[in-house]
Amino acid sequence: MVPYKSTTDALVDLLANRIQVWFTPVASGIPVQSAKQARMLAVTGDARASVLPDIPTFKEVGYPDLTVDVAYFLVAAKGTPQPIVDKLHGAIDKALQNPKIKETLLAQGIEEKRGASSELGAYLAGEIRRWGDIVKLSAQAAAGK
């Protein structure tokens, strides 16, 4: 494992053949794949990325537990009145229905997954349970324990 400060630094090393494997969000890999500078082996989502339909998922190539999504959320401070949360949610939902915004997001490999704001807490709690031990072990390894 080589920790990089930026995607660009990792990409430079990949293209210079100083590293042979690079895990990156789909958006960062699309230009490299398109220019045939490197070959994408698999994506970590539950389904193939619509922008890269020929690239299989890790599940398809024999790693069923290797599913990871890059997710973006808009969150409000705890205690934000529900009418404000609902108004924000409605505005974002409307924006995500705009064809130009959809097209821009898809071109970057960002798949739309909308849901009720009440679902976010459950999703995040599940992710914390899923990754908590890995984060703790990584911190211990970094600290030399």
XYZ file of C-alpha atoms in Angstrom:
145
model
C 0.000 0.000 0.000
C 1.378 3.359 -1.041
C -0.512 6.331 0.385
C -0.701 9.204 -2.083
C -1.572 12.802 -1.311
C -3.475 13.151 -4.578
C -4.971 11.153 -7.408
C -2.631 12.946 -9.792
C 0.449 11.714 -7.909
C -0.796 8.126 -8.067
C -1.659 8.447 -11.745
C 1.848 9.703 -12.576
C 3.368 6.686 -10.848
C 0.968 4.285 -12.579
C 1.744 5.686 -16.015
C 5.494 5.601 -15.241
C 5.099 1.943 -14.186
C 6.333 2.642 -10.651
C 3.118 1.056 -9.377
C 1.149 -1.647 -11.149
C -2.290 -1.332 -9.507
C -4.321 1.750 -8.633
C -7.672 1.927 -6.855
C -9.406 5.160 -7.794
C -12.911 6.535 -8.189
C -14.408 5.835 -11.608
C -14.258 9.530 -12.525
C -10.459 9.520 -12.209
C -10.057 6.327 -14.185
C -12.270 7.191 -17.155
C -9.700 9.365 -18.995
C -6.947 6.803 -18.448
C -9.163 3.978 -19.705
C -10.417 6.022 -22.662
C -6.885 6.968 -23.720
C -5.814 3.329 -23.330
C -2.994 4.432 -21.016
C -3.964 1.704 -18.561
C -6.575 -1.007 -18.344
C -9.384 -1.001 -15.816
C -9.815 -4.457 -14.364
C -13.024 -4.076 -12.342
C -15.303 -1.613 -10.584
C -16.262 -1.904 -6.931
C -19.973 -1.137 -7.207
C -22.804 -3.652 -6.966
C -23.416 -3.147 -10.692
C -21.293 -2.147 -13.650
C -20.789 1.586 -14.072
C -23.068 2.805 -16.857
C -20.218 4.915 -18.251
C -17.987 1.805 -18.413
C -20.370 -1.021 -19.372
C -17.576 -3.341 -20.536
C -15.757 -3.289 -17.190
C -16.974 -6.044 -14.826
C -17.589 -5.654 -11.129
C -15.283 -7.273 -8.590
C -18.250 -9.469 -7.700
C -18.345 -10.731 -11.306
C -14.644 -11.609 -11.282
C -14.831 -13.602 -8.067
C -14.619 -11.109 -5.196
C -18.221 -10.856 -3.949
C -17.376 -8.948 -0.770
C -15.419 -6.216 -2.536
C -18.231 -3.745 -3.053
C -17.561 -0.110 -2.307
C -19.375 2.986 -3.490
C -18.114 6.537 -3.565
C -21.009 8.564 -2.202
C -21.741 12.258 -1.958
C -24.233 13.697 0.504
C -25.554 17.077 1.424
C -26.028 17.186 5.172
C -27.424 19.790 7.500
C -26.504 20.464 11.108
C -28.189 18.354 13.754
C -31.356 20.083 14.869
C -32.084 21.728 11.521
C -35.869 22.138 11.391
C -37.568 19.478 9.264
C -39.228 22.013 6.930
C -35.758 23.308 5.976
C -34.451 19.767 5.481
C -37.474 18.992 3.304
C -36.980 22.167 1.262
C -33.293 21.362 0.674
C -34.137 17.790 -0.234
C -36.759 18.975 -2.724
C -34.400 21.459 -4.347
C -31.646 18.862 -4.723
C -34.104 16.294 -6.024
C -35.312 18.799 -8.632
C -31.728 19.643 -9.641
C -30.875 15.956 -10.067
C -33.745 15.637 -12.527
C -32.175 18.271 -14.792
C -30.909 16.446 -17.917
C -27.698 18.515 -18.094
C -26.844 17.750 -14.473
C -27.625 14.054 -14.981
C -25.417 13.988 -18.079
C -22.538 15.745 -16.286
C -22.684 13.372 -13.327
C -22.906 10.256 -15.490
C -19.928 11.379 -17.577
C -17.938 11.391 -14.337
C -19.149 7.922 -13.399
C -21.446 9.269 -10.675
C -24.572 7.147 -10.593
C -27.686 8.742 -9.176
C -29.056 7.093 -6.038
C -31.627 9.305 -4.415
C -33.619 8.536 -1.334
C -35.441 10.067 1.570
C -33.293 12.037 3.977
C -34.439 9.673 6.724
C -32.634 6.802 4.935
C -29.232 8.473 5.195
C -28.777 7.780 8.909
C -29.367 4.065 8.450
C -27.019 3.951 5.463
C -24.226 5.740 7.335
C -24.683 3.560 10.432
C -24.275 0.486 8.242
C -21.134 1.894 6.628
C -19.655 2.709 10.046
C -20.319 -0.867 11.179
C -18.859 -2.223 7.959
C -15.669 -0.157 7.928
C -15.098 0.659 11.609
C -12.799 -2.259 12.386
C -10.791 -1.703 9.205
C -10.252 1.956 10.112
C -9.141 0.982 13.634
C -6.718 -1.644 12.314
C -5.316 0.830 9.777
C -4.744 3.417 12.493
C -2.985 0.842 14.658
C -0.786 -0.253 11.751
C 0.103 3.365 10.967
C 1.010 3.914 14.600
C 3.218 0.804 14.544
C 1.127 -1.170 17.014
